[in-house]
PDB file of C-alpha atoms in Angstrom:
ATOM      1  CA  MET A   1      92.733 138.512  69.608  1.00 49.00           C
ATOM      2  CA  CYS A   2      90.434 135.662  67.123  1.00 67.00           C
ATOM      3  CA  ILE A   3      90.582 131.825  68.033  1.00 81.00           C
ATOM      4  CA  ASP A   4      93.015 130.619  65.359  1.00 86.00           C
ATOM      5  CA  ARG A   5      92.729 126.812  66.839  1.00 93.00           C
ATOM      6  CA  LEU A   6      90.543 124.957  68.951  1.00 96.00           C
ATOM      7  CA  SER A   7      91.705 121.461  71.086  1.00 97.00           C
ATOM      8  CA  VAL A   8      90.140 119.735  73.727  1.00 97.00           C
ATOM      9  CA  VAL A   9      91.021 118.887  76.904  1.00 95.00           C
ATOM     10  CA  ASP A  10      89.660 115.436  77.857  1.00 93.00           C
ATOM     11  CA  VAL A  11      88.699 114.595  81.778  1.00 89.00           C
ATOM     12  CA  GLY A  12      86.457 111.907  81.089  1.00 85.00           C
ATOM     13  CA  TRP A  13      86.056 108.153  81.116  1.00 84.00           C
ATOM     14  CA  PRO A  14      89.124 106.748  79.471  1.00 89.00           C
ATOM     15  CA  GLY A  15      87.350 104.188  77.490  1.00 90.00           C
ATOM     16  CA  HIS A  16      85.612 106.070  74.770  1.00 93.00           C
ATOM     17  CA  VAL A  17      89.082 107.325  73.446  1.00 94.00           C
ATOM     18  CA  GLN A  18      89.389 105.446  70.247  1.00 96.00           C
ATOM     19  CA  THR A  19      86.366 106.746  69.476  1.00 96.00           C
ATOM     20  CA  LEU A  20      86.333 110.521  70.612  1.00 97.00           C
ATOM     21  CA  VAL A  21      90.161 111.342  68.748  1.00 97.00           C
ATOM     22  CA  PRO A  22      89.471 110.141  65.672  1.00 97.00           C
ATOM     23  CA  GLU A  23      86.602 112.077  65.519  1.00 97.00           C
ATOM     24  CA  LEU A  24      87.993 115.349  66.964  1.00 97.00           C
ATOM     25  CA  GLU A  25      90.633 115.124  64.379  1.00 97.00           C
ATOM     26  CA  ARG A  26      87.719 114.638  61.530  1.00 96.00           C
ATOM     27  CA  LEU A  27      86.084 117.658  62.558  1.00 96.00           C
ATOM     28  CA  GLY A  28      89.559 119.601  62.776  1.00 96.00           C
ATOM     29  CA  TYR A  29      89.806 120.013  66.666  1.00 97.00           C
ATOM     30  CA  HIS A  30      93.590 120.820  66.949  1.00 97.00           C
ATOM     31  CA  ARG A  31      94.899 118.971  70.029  1.00 97.00           C
ATOM     32  CA  TYR A  32      93.809 116.520  72.422  1.00 97.00           C
ATOM     33  CA  TRP A  33      94.989 116.611  75.771  1.00 96.00           C
ATOM     34  CA  ALA A  34      94.970 113.444  78.162  1.00 95.00           C
ATOM     35  CA  THR A  35      94.816 114.426  81.991  1.00 91.00           C
ATOM     36  CA  GLU A  36      95.714 112.616  85.016  1.00 90.00           C
ATOM     37  CA  HIS A  37      92.842 112.009  87.546  1.00 65.00           C
ATOM     38  CA  TYR A  38      92.530 109.649  90.489  1.00 72.00           C
ATOM     39  CA  SER A  39      88.648 108.363  90.252  1.00 68.00           C
ATOM     40  CA  PRO A  40      87.344 105.735  88.901  1.00 65.00           C
ATOM     41  CA  SER A  41      85.759 107.708  85.739  1.00 60.00           C
ATOM     42  CA  GLN A  42      88.796 109.197  84.953  1.00 67.00           C
ATOM     43  CA  SER A  43      92.500 107.999  83.613  1.00 64.00           C
ATOM     44  CA  ALA A  44      95.310 107.732  85.777  1.00 73.00           C
ATOM     45  CA  SER A  45      97.968 106.989  83.025  1.00 88.00           C
ATOM     46  CA  PRO A  46      97.989 110.051  80.450  1.00 92.00           C
ATOM     47  CA  THR A  47     101.074 108.575  79.118  1.00 94.00           C
ATOM     48  CA  VAL A  48      99.600 105.446  78.172  1.00 94.00           C
ATOM     49  CA  LEU A  49      96.396 107.294  77.032  1.00 94.00           C
ATOM     50  CA  ALA A  50      98.228 109.152  74.614  1.00 96.00           C
ATOM     51  CA  GLY A  51      99.972 106.922  73.361  1.00 96.00           C
ATOM     52  CA  VAL A  52      96.737 105.030  72.410  1.00 96.00           C
ATOM     53  CA  ALA A  53      95.350 108.567  71.027  1.00 97.00           C
ATOM     54  CA  ALA A  54      97.940 108.967  68.825  1.00 97.00           C
ATOM     55  CA  GLN A  55      98.100 105.030  67.095  1.00 97.00           C
ATOM     56  CA  CYS A  56      94.376 105.549  66.186  1.00 97.00           C
ATOM     57  CA  THR A  57      95.012 108.985  64.592  1.00 97.00           C
ATOM     58  CA  SER A  58      96.930 110.475  61.693  1.00 96.00           C
ATOM     59  CA  ARG A  59      96.620 113.920  61.862  1.00 96.00           C
ATOM     60  CA  ILE A  60      95.916 115.505  65.277  1.00 98.00           C
ATOM     61  CA  ARG A  61      98.386 116.869  68.022  1.00 98.00           C
ATOM     62  CA  ILE A  62      98.600 114.598  70.852  1.00 98.00           C
ATOM     63  CA  GLY A  63      99.371 116.082  74.628  1.00 96.00           C
ATOM     64  CA  THR A  64      99.048 115.211  78.353  1.00 96.00           C
ATOM     65  CA  ALA A  65      97.790 117.713  80.909  1.00 91.00           C
ATOM     66  CA  GLY A  66      99.704 117.253  82.732  1.00 85.00           C
ATOM     67  CA  VAL A  67     101.396 114.071  83.870  1.00 93.00           C
ATOM     68  CA  LEU A  68     102.030 114.508  87.778  1.00 91.00           C
ATOM     69  CA  LEU A  69     105.511 115.055  88.281  1.00 91.00           C
ATOM     70  CA  THR A  70     105.248 114.769  92.381  1.00 86.00           C
ATOM     71  CA  LEU A  71     104.399 111.260  91.157  1.00 85.00           C
ATOM     72  CA  ALA A  72     106.793 110.420  88.060  1.00 88.00           C
ATOM     73  CA  PRO A  73     110.443 110.301  88.305  1.00 90.00           C
ATOM     74  CA  PRO A  74     111.761 112.506  85.392  1.00 93.00           C
ATOM     75  CA  LEU A  75     113.897 110.124  83.782  1.00 92.00           C
ATOM     76  CA  ARG A  76     111.231 107.746  83.554  1.00 92.00           C
ATOM     77  CA  VAL A  77     108.846 110.666  81.726  1.00 94.00           C
ATOM     78  CA  VAL A  78     111.879 111.769  79.344  1.00 92.00           C
ATOM     79  CA  ASN A  79     111.718 107.971  77.882  1.00 91.00           C
ATOM     80  CA  ASP A  80     108.224 107.611  77.587  1.00 93.00           C
ATOM     81  CA  PHE A  81     107.499 111.080  75.620  1.00 94.00           C
ATOM     82  CA  SER A  82     110.925 110.506  73.647  1.00 90.00           C
ATOM     83  CA  LEU A  83     109.232 107.175  72.797  1.00 92.00           C
ATOM     84  CA  LEU A  84     105.996 109.006  71.893  1.00 95.00           C
ATOM     85  CA  GLU A  85     107.999 110.886  69.635  1.00 93.00           C
ATOM     86  CA  LEU A  86     110.049 108.867  67.590  1.00 92.00           C
ATOM     87  CA  LEU A  87     106.690 106.621  66.778  1.00 94.00           C
ATOM     88  CA  TYR A  88     104.662 109.838  66.166  1.00 95.00           C
ATOM     89  CA  PRO A  89     107.092 112.106  64.826  1.00 93.00           C
ATOM     90  CA  GLY A  90     105.661 115.962  65.135  1.00 93.00           C
ATOM     91  CA  ARG A  91     102.671 115.045  66.888  1.00 96.00           C
ATOM     92  CA  ILE A  92     103.496 114.656  70.914  1.00 96.00           C
ATOM     93  CA  ASP A  93     103.224 117.613  73.074  1.00 97.00           C
ATOM     94  CA  LEU A  94     104.588 116.934  77.121  1.00 97.00           C
ATOM     95  CA  GLY A  95     102.603 118.506  79.474  1.00 96.00           C
ATOM     96  CA  VAL A  96     103.523 118.309  83.516  1.00 96.00           C
ATOM     97  CA  ALA A  97     101.308 119.538  86.604  1.00 92.00           C
ATOM     98  CA  GLY A  98     102.332 119.459  90.185  1.00 86.00           C
ATOM     99  CA  ALA A  99      99.271 118.467  91.958  1.00 70.00           C
ATOM    100  CA  THR A 100     100.166 115.618  93.801  1.00 65.00           C
ATOM    101  CA  GLY A 101      96.772 113.317  93.154  1.00 53.00           C
ATOM    102  CA  GLY A 102      95.183 113.323  96.598  1.00 54.00           C
ATOM    103  CA  ASP A 103      96.001 112.036 100.187  1.00 54.00           C
ATOM    104  CA  ILE A 104      95.103 108.566  99.177  1.00 57.00           C
ATOM    105  CA  VAL A 105      97.171 108.464  96.001  1.00 57.00           C
ATOM    106  CA  VAL A 106     100.344 110.135  98.093  1.00 56.00           C
ATOM    107  CA  ASP A 107      99.554 107.637 101.251  1.00 57.00           C
ATOM    108  CA  ALA A 108     100.062 105.105  98.309  1.00 57.00           C
ATOM    109  CA  LEU A 109     103.031 105.918  96.646  1.00 59.00           C
ATOM    110  CA  ALA A 110     105.502 107.582  99.462  1.00 57.00           C
ATOM    111  CA  ASN A 111     104.313 105.260 102.637  1.00 57.00           C
ATOM    112  CA  GLY A 112     102.380 108.493 103.730  1.00 55.00           C
ATOM    113  CA  ALA A 113     105.302 111.010 103.593  1.00 59.00           C
ATOM    114  CA  PRO A 114     104.072 114.261 101.682  1.00 60.00           C
ATOM    115  CA  PRO A 115     105.888 115.082  98.904  1.00 63.00           C
ATOM    116  CA  GLN A 116     109.417 117.295  99.834  1.00 67.00           C
ATOM    117  CA  PRO A 117     109.051 120.772  99.571  1.00 62.00           C
ATOM    118  CA  ASN A 118     109.815 122.197  95.870  1.00 79.00           C
ATOM    119  CA  GLN A 119     109.723 118.585  94.843  1.00 86.00           C
ATOM    120  CA  TYR A 120     108.064 119.886  91.736  1.00 90.00           C
ATOM    121  CA  MET A 121     109.902 122.668  90.788  1.00 91.00           C
ATOM    122  CA  ASN A 122     113.398 120.595  91.122  1.00 92.00           C
ATOM    123  CA  ARG A 123     111.308 117.501  88.915  1.00 94.00           C
ATOM    124  CA  LEU A 124     110.643 119.866  86.004  1.00 94.00           C
ATOM    125  CA  ARG A 125     113.896 121.863  86.079  1.00 93.00           C
ATOM    126  CA  GLU A 126     115.453 118.216  86.032  1.00 93.00           C
ATOM    127  CA  LEU A 127     113.124 117.026  83.315  1.00 94.00           C
ATOM    128  CA  ALA A 128     114.008 120.199  81.108  1.00 90.00           C
ATOM    129  CA  ARG A 129     117.610 119.180  81.825  1.00 88.00           C
ATOM    130  CA  LEU A 130     117.313 115.909  80.543  1.00 87.00           C
ATOM    131  CA  GLN A 131     114.877 116.512  77.468  1.00 85.00           C
ATOM    132  CA  ARG A 132     117.939 118.594  76.514  1.00 80.00           C
ATOM    133  CA  LEU A 133     120.422 115.887  76.629  1.00 76.00           C
ATOM    134  CA  THR A 134     118.139 113.713  74.622  1.00 70.00           C
ATOM    135  CA  SER A 135     117.694 116.252  71.227  1.00 62.00           C
ATOM    136  CA  TRP A 136     119.983 115.890  68.543  1.00 57.00           C
ATOM    137  CA  SER A 137     122.074 118.608  68.606  1.00 49.00           C
ATOM    138  CA  ASN A 138     122.525 121.120  66.102  1.00 42.00           C
ATOM    139  CA  GLY A 139     121.393 118.262  63.333  1.00 49.00           C
ATOM    140  CA  ASP A 140     124.560 116.389  64.310  1.00 47.00           C
ATOM    141  CA  GLU A 141     123.602 112.749  64.794  1.00 47.00           C
ATOM    142  CA  GLN A 142     124.835 112.508  68.223  1.00 48.00           C
ATOM    143  CA  ALA A 143     123.139 109.718  70.123  1.00 46.00           C
ATOM    144  CA  ASN A 144     120.659 110.087  72.822  1.00 52.00           C
ATOM    145  CA  VAL A 145     121.976 108.782  75.888  1.00 59.00           C
ATOM    146  CA  ILE A 146     119.068 108.653  77.938  1.00 66.00           C
ATOM    147  CA  GLY A 147     116.051 107.750  75.748  1.00 68.00           C
ATOM    148  CA  PRO A 148     115.279 105.851  72.289  1.00 75.00           C
ATOM    149  CA  ILE A 149     117.234 108.167  69.098  1.00 71.00           C
ATOM    150  CA  SER A 150     114.762 110.649  67.705  1.00 72.00           C
ATOM    151  CA  ARG A 151     115.122 113.629  65.702  1.00 73.00           C
ATOM    152  CA  SER A 152     113.083 116.185  67.686  1.00 78.00           C
ATOM    153  CA  GLN A 153     112.026 115.910  71.118  1.00 83.00           C
ATOM    154  CA  PRO A 154     108.244 116.960  72.026  1.00 92.00           C
ATOM    155  CA  PRO A 155     107.433 120.555  73.587  1.00 93.00           C
ATOM    156  CA  LEU A 156     107.410 120.620  76.923  1.00 95.00           C
ATOM    157  CA  TRP A 157     104.087 122.456  78.584  1.00 96.00           C
ATOM    158  CA  VAL A 158     103.603 123.319  82.129  1.00 96.00           C
ATOM    159  CA  CYS A 159      99.950 122.879  83.255  1.00 95.00           C
ATOM    160  CA  GLY A 160      98.613 125.377  85.607  1.00 92.00           C
ATOM    161  CA  THR A 161      96.439 128.441  87.475  1.00 89.00           C
ATOM    162  CA  GLY A 162      98.735 130.443  89.204  1.00 89.00           C
ATOM    163  CA  TYR A 163     101.765 132.534  89.185  1.00 92.00           C
ATOM    164  CA  VAL A 164     104.500 129.986  90.026  1.00 91.00           C
ATOM    165  CA  SER A 165     103.897 127.506  87.636  1.00 92.00           C
ATOM    166  CA  ALA A 166     103.322 130.234  85.123  1.00 93.00           C
ATOM    167  CA  GLN A 167     107.138 131.760  86.104  1.00 93.00           C
ATOM    168  CA  LEU A 168     108.529 128.274  86.015  1.00 92.00           C
ATOM    169  CA  ALA A 169     107.358 128.034  82.552  1.00 93.00           C
ATOM    170  CA  GLY A 170     108.462 131.693  81.095  1.00 92.00           C
ATOM    171  CA  GLU A 171     111.858 130.242  83.030  1.00 90.00           C
ATOM    172  CA  LEU A 172     112.601 127.650  81.121  1.00 91.00           C
ATOM    173  CA  GLY A 173     111.596 128.642  77.719  1.00 90.00           C
ATOM    174  CA  ALA A 174     108.264 126.214  78.289  1.00 93.00           C
ATOM    175  CA  GLY A 175     104.632 126.835  76.631  1.00 94.00           C
ATOM    176  CA  TYR A 176     101.799 127.301  79.339  1.00 95.00           C
ATOM    177  CA  ALA A 177      98.725 125.695  79.609  1.00 95.00           C
ATOM    178  CA  PHE A 178      96.500 127.814  81.944  1.00 94.00           C
ATOM    179  CA  HIS A 179      93.629 125.457  83.112  1.00 88.00           C
ATOM    180  CA  ASP A 180      90.734 127.840  83.378  1.00 87.00           C
ATOM    181  CA  HIS A 181      88.948 125.030  83.366  1.00 75.00           C
ATOM    182  CA  LEU A 182      89.576 124.000  87.288  1.00 73.00           C
ATOM    183  CA  SER A 183      88.487 127.222  88.102  1.00 72.00           C
ATOM    184  CA  PRO A 184      85.876 128.825  85.421  1.00 69.00           C
ATOM    185  CA  GLN A 185      86.307 132.287  85.001  1.00 63.00           C
ATOM    186  CA  SER A 186      89.303 132.757  87.538  1.00 68.00           C
ATOM    187  CA  THR A 187      90.035 136.752  88.209  1.00 73.00           C
ATOM    188  CA  SER A 188      93.302 136.270  88.086  1.00 84.00           C
ATOM    189  CA  GLY A 189      93.666 134.733  84.702  1.00 88.00           C
ATOM    190  CA  PRO A 190      94.735 137.055  82.478  1.00 91.00           C
ATOM    191  CA  ASP A 191      97.950 138.986  85.075  1.00 93.00           C
ATOM    192  CA  VAL A 192      99.298 134.845  85.710  1.00 93.00           C
ATOM    193  CA  LEU A 193      99.507 134.610  81.492  1.00 94.00           C
ATOM    194  CA  ASP A 194     101.367 138.511  81.620  1.00 94.00           C
ATOM    195  CA  THR A 195     103.707 136.660  84.458  1.00 94.00           C
ATOM    196  CA  TYR A 196     104.418 133.844  81.930  1.00 94.00           C
ATOM    197  CA  LEU A 197     104.920 136.582  79.099  1.00 93.00           C
ATOM    198  CA  ASP A 198     106.771 138.864  81.038  1.00 93.00           C
ATOM    199  CA  THR A 199     109.439 136.106  82.674  1.00 92.00           C
ATOM    200  CA  TYR A 200     109.521 134.089  79.209  1.00 91.00           C
ATOM    201  CA  LEU A 201     110.510 137.539  77.431  1.00 87.00           C
ATOM    202  CA  GLN A 202     113.367 138.042  80.114  1.00 88.00           C
ATOM    203  CA  ALA A 203     114.365 134.837  80.890  1.00 79.00           C
ATOM    204  CA  PHE A 204     114.217 133.257  76.837  1.00 66.00           C
ATOM    205  CA  THR A 205     117.076 131.093  75.584  1.00 61.00           C
ATOM    206  CA  PRO A 206     117.029 129.052  72.778  1.00 55.00           C
ATOM    207  CA  SER A 207     115.895 125.645  73.793  1.00 62.00           C
ATOM    208  CA  VAL A 208     114.514 122.480  72.258  1.00 61.00           C
ATOM    209  CA  PHE A 209     110.840 123.241  73.280  1.00 67.00           C
ATOM    210  CA  ARG A 210     110.199 126.559  71.367  1.00 77.00           C
ATOM    211  CA  SER A 211     111.114 129.699  69.935  1.00 78.00           C
ATOM    212  CA  LYS A 212     108.516 132.026  71.282  1.00 86.00           C
ATOM    213  CA  PRO A 213     106.313 131.677  73.931  1.00 91.00           C
ATOM    214  CA  GLU A 214     102.783 130.105  73.384  1.00 93.00           C
ATOM    215  CA  ILE A 215      99.519 129.584  75.521  1.00 95.00           C
ATOM    216  CA  VAL A 216      96.395 127.531  75.359  1.00 96.00           C
ATOM    217  CA  VAL A 217      94.159 128.226  78.092  1.00 95.00           C
ATOM    218  CA  ALA A 218      91.525 124.809  78.609  1.00 94.00           C
ATOM    219  CA  CYS A 219      88.066 125.817  79.609  1.00 93.00           C
ATOM    220  CA  THR A 220      84.775 123.660  80.305  1.00 93.00           C
ATOM    221  CA  GLY A 221      80.953 124.509  79.859  1.00 95.00           C
ATOM    222  CA  ALA A 222      77.781 122.678  78.145  1.00 96.00           C
ATOM    223  CA  VAL A 223      75.968 123.113  74.887  1.00 96.00           C
ATOM    224  CA  GLY A 224      72.772 121.977  74.349  1.00 94.00           C
ATOM    225  CA  HIS A 225      69.678 122.560  71.669  1.00 92.00           C
ATOM    226  CA  SER A 226      68.407 125.028  74.020  1.00 94.00           C
ATOM    227  CA  ASP A 227      69.916 126.869  76.734  1.00 94.00           C
ATOM    228  CA  ALA A 228      68.167 124.817  79.235  1.00 94.00           C
ATOM    229  CA  GLU A 229      69.716 121.994  77.957  1.00 94.00           C
ATOM    230  CA  ALA A 230      72.873 123.321  78.314  1.00 95.00           C
ATOM    231  CA  LYS A 231      72.833 124.135  81.946  1.00 94.00           C
ATOM    232  CA  SER A 232      70.826 121.041  82.959  1.00 94.00           C
ATOM    233  CA  ALA A 233      74.049 119.171  81.634  1.00 93.00           C
ATOM    234  CA  LEU A 234      76.511 121.712  84.125  1.00 92.00           C
ATOM    235  CA  THR A 235      73.907 120.516  87.013  1.00 91.00           C
ATOM    236  CA  SER A 236      73.844 116.923  86.476  1.00 87.00           C
ATOM    237  CA  ARG A 237      77.450 117.076  86.521  1.00 85.00           C
ATOM    238  CA  GLY A 238      77.505 119.148  89.941  1.00 85.00           C
ATOM    239  CA  LEU A 239      78.711 122.089  88.287  1.00 85.00           C
ATOM    240  CA  GLU A 240      77.840 126.091  89.466  1.00 81.00           C
ATOM    241  CA  ARG A 241      80.271 127.468  87.338  1.00 85.00           C
ATOM    242  CA  SER A 242      81.668 127.231  83.618  1.00 90.00           C
ATOM    243  CA  SER A 243      83.535 128.970  80.673  1.00 91.00           C
ATOM    244  CA  PHE A 244      80.514 128.637  78.312  1.00 94.00           C
ATOM    245  CA  CYS A 245      77.053 127.498  78.709  1.00 95.00           C
ATOM    246  CA  GLY A 246      73.996 127.258  75.867  1.00 96.00           C
ATOM    247  CA  THR A 247      73.104 126.926  72.116  1.00 96.00           C
ATOM    248  CA  PRO A 248      76.335 125.873  69.502  1.00 94.00           C
ATOM    249  CA  GLU A 249      75.510 130.154  68.603  1.00 94.00           C
ATOM    250  CA  MET A 250      75.574 131.256  71.928  1.00 95.00           C
ATOM    251  CA  VAL A 251      78.845 129.161  73.060  1.00 95.00           C
ATOM    252  CA  HIS A 252      80.815 130.161  69.602  1.00 92.00           C
ATOM    253  CA  GLU A 253      80.021 133.899  70.261  1.00 93.00           C
ATOM    254  CA  GLN A 254      81.285 133.184  74.565  1.00 93.00           C
ATOM    255  CA  LEU A 255      84.391 131.302  72.900  1.00 94.00           C
ATOM    256  CA  GLN A 256      85.372 134.440  71.581  1.00 92.00           C
ATOM    257  CA  HIS A 257      85.245 136.596  74.096  1.00 91.00           C
ATOM    258  CA  HIS A 258      87.045 134.256  76.034  1.00 90.00           C
ATOM    259  CA  GLY A 259      89.688 134.256  73.605  1.00 91.00           C
ATOM    260  CA  GLU A 260      89.695 138.192  73.922  1.00 91.00           C
ATOM    261  CA  ARG A 261      90.088 138.086  77.825  1.00 90.00           C
ATOM    262  CA  TYR A 262      92.706 136.187  77.501  1.00 91.00           C
ATOM    263  CA  ASP A 263      94.250 137.409  74.501  1.00 92.00           C
ATOM    264  CA  VAL A 264      95.251 133.991  73.234  1.00 93.00           C
ATOM    265  CA  ALA A 265      94.941 132.430  70.207  1.00 91.00           C
ATOM    266  CA  GLU A 266      94.070 128.749  71.098  1.00 95.00           C
ATOM    267  CA  LEU A 267      91.605 127.046  73.719  1.00 96.00           C
ATOM    268  CA  ALA A 268      91.208 123.648  74.546  1.00 96.00           C
ATOM    269  CA  LEU A 269      87.685 122.410  75.331  1.00 96.00           C
ATOM    270  CA  TYR A 270      85.909 120.208  77.741  1.00 95.00           C
ATOM    271  CA  VAL A 271      82.251 119.840  76.768  1.00 96.00           C
ATOM    272  CA  VAL A 272      80.193 118.660  80.115  1.00 94.00           C
ATOM    273  CA  ALA A 273      77.031 116.204  78.799  1.00 94.00           C
ATOM    274  CA  GLU A 274      74.912 113.859  80.451  1.00 92.00           C
ATOM    275  CA  SER A 275      76.210 111.155  77.828  1.00 93.00           C
ATOM    276  CA  PHE A 276      79.137 110.739  75.316  1.00 94.00           C
ATOM    277  CA  THR A 277      77.035 110.718  72.581  1.00 95.00           C
ATOM    278  CA  GLN A 278      75.353 114.260  73.632  1.00 94.00           C
ATOM    279  CA  GLN A 279      79.173 115.198  74.550  1.00 95.00           C
ATOM    280  CA  LEU A 280      80.375 114.285  71.147  1.00 96.00           C
ATOM    281  CA  ASP A 281      77.187 116.349  69.796  1.00 96.00           C
ATOM    282  CA  GLY A 282      78.404 119.648  71.245  1.00 96.00           C
ATOM    283  CA  TYR A 283      81.655 118.853  69.835  1.00 96.00           C
ATOM    284  CA  ARG A 284      80.632 118.152  66.490  1.00 96.00           C
ATOM    285  CA  ALA A 285      78.072 121.695  66.941  1.00 95.00           C
ATOM    286  CA  ILE A 286      81.188 124.028  68.257  1.00 95.00           C
ATOM    287  CA  ALA A 287      83.387 122.848  64.962  1.00 94.00           C
ATOM    288  CA  GLU A 288      80.612 122.802  62.592  1.00 92.00           C
ATOM    289  CA  LEU A 289      79.507 126.739  63.814  1.00 87.00           C
ATOM    290  CA  GLY A 290      84.058 127.465  63.595  1.00 81.00           C
ATOM    291  CA  ASP A 291      84.063 125.550  60.153  1.00 81.00           C
ATOM    292  CA  LEU A 292      87.328 123.641  61.854  1.00 84.00           C
ATOM    293  CA  ALA A 293      87.188 120.976  59.368  1.00 76.00           C
ATOM    294  CA  SER A 294      88.231 123.399  56.333  1.00 73.00           C
ATOM    295  CA  ALA A 295      91.664 123.793  58.418  1.00 59.00           C
ATOM    296  CA  ASP A 296      94.711 122.566  56.797  1.00 50.00           C
ATOM    297  CA  ASN A 297      93.610 118.848  58.134  1.00 43.00           C
ATOM    298  CA  GLY A 298      93.417 120.650  61.625  1.00 42.00           C
ATOM    299  CA  ARG A 299      96.903 121.018  61.748  1.00 46.00           C
ATOM    300  CA  SER A 300      97.444 125.118  60.708  1.00 39.00           C
ATOM    301  CA  PRO A 301      96.295 128.123  62.224  1.00 37.00           C
ATOM    302  CA  VAL A 302      93.184 129.368  60.518  1.00 34.00           C
ATOM    303  CA  THR A 303      90.415 131.560  61.843  1.00 31.00           C
ATOM    304  CA  THR A 304      87.335 129.589  63.318  1.00 36.00           C
ATOM    305  CA  LEU A 305      86.078 131.934  65.227  1.00 41.00           C
TER     306      LEU A 305
END
């Protein structure tokens, strides 16, 4: 399949968001995904970051990849995203994930008690149920009894790397964001996506989220003026494997192969670099080769690779 859209999944320093996301919008990237990670150099508040990103842009879609439901009550998540959808209608994507945030986070939030069995699956199903309650029914002006009244709900995405998350996404009629960037070139990836598609098509009933299955594959790598420069960027971040690496021309070809391997139309990239300036240069080089800026304001699918 030919790649129609390129997006960005951001696992870096959140202080750059007000510079990064407007530039991604100008370059023609389709979505910006904020992530939840607990470390001094990353963001633990993707919902806040998504709001900031949406405030400083006007066209690019803004999502989370994803809110950790093991730590966040579904009612709070639905309320927060109903508000984001009200303020930035048609631009928000609600992505959730099942990670715990690490032992220190679990200890801090649960007094040392580990998450309960099936907690994530139960919370995900509850979140989907609450989202349906907050949507307008068949266009009727029915008051939202849970969150702020809005004519739409942000599409629900399940983020993951395995068969369980893929099956959950399919059962709920949600989109599936496969995080290849957490395990580059995962050998099971294509089979996981087949599980999502098979489950979705078997279990699908009309929902407030979407009318057909939708997949994004997140991947990580480096771009440089030379292959050696790109490899140096990976080494500086302690990465031994990546989904793409090399000059812009090499990366252009690798991303096309990556899309064909997973048979998807959208990739979300994280460019690893030794500085924020070099990272931006990488996103610019990829966008210019793919001619992303010729898209309809970065919102409509175009052939880019």
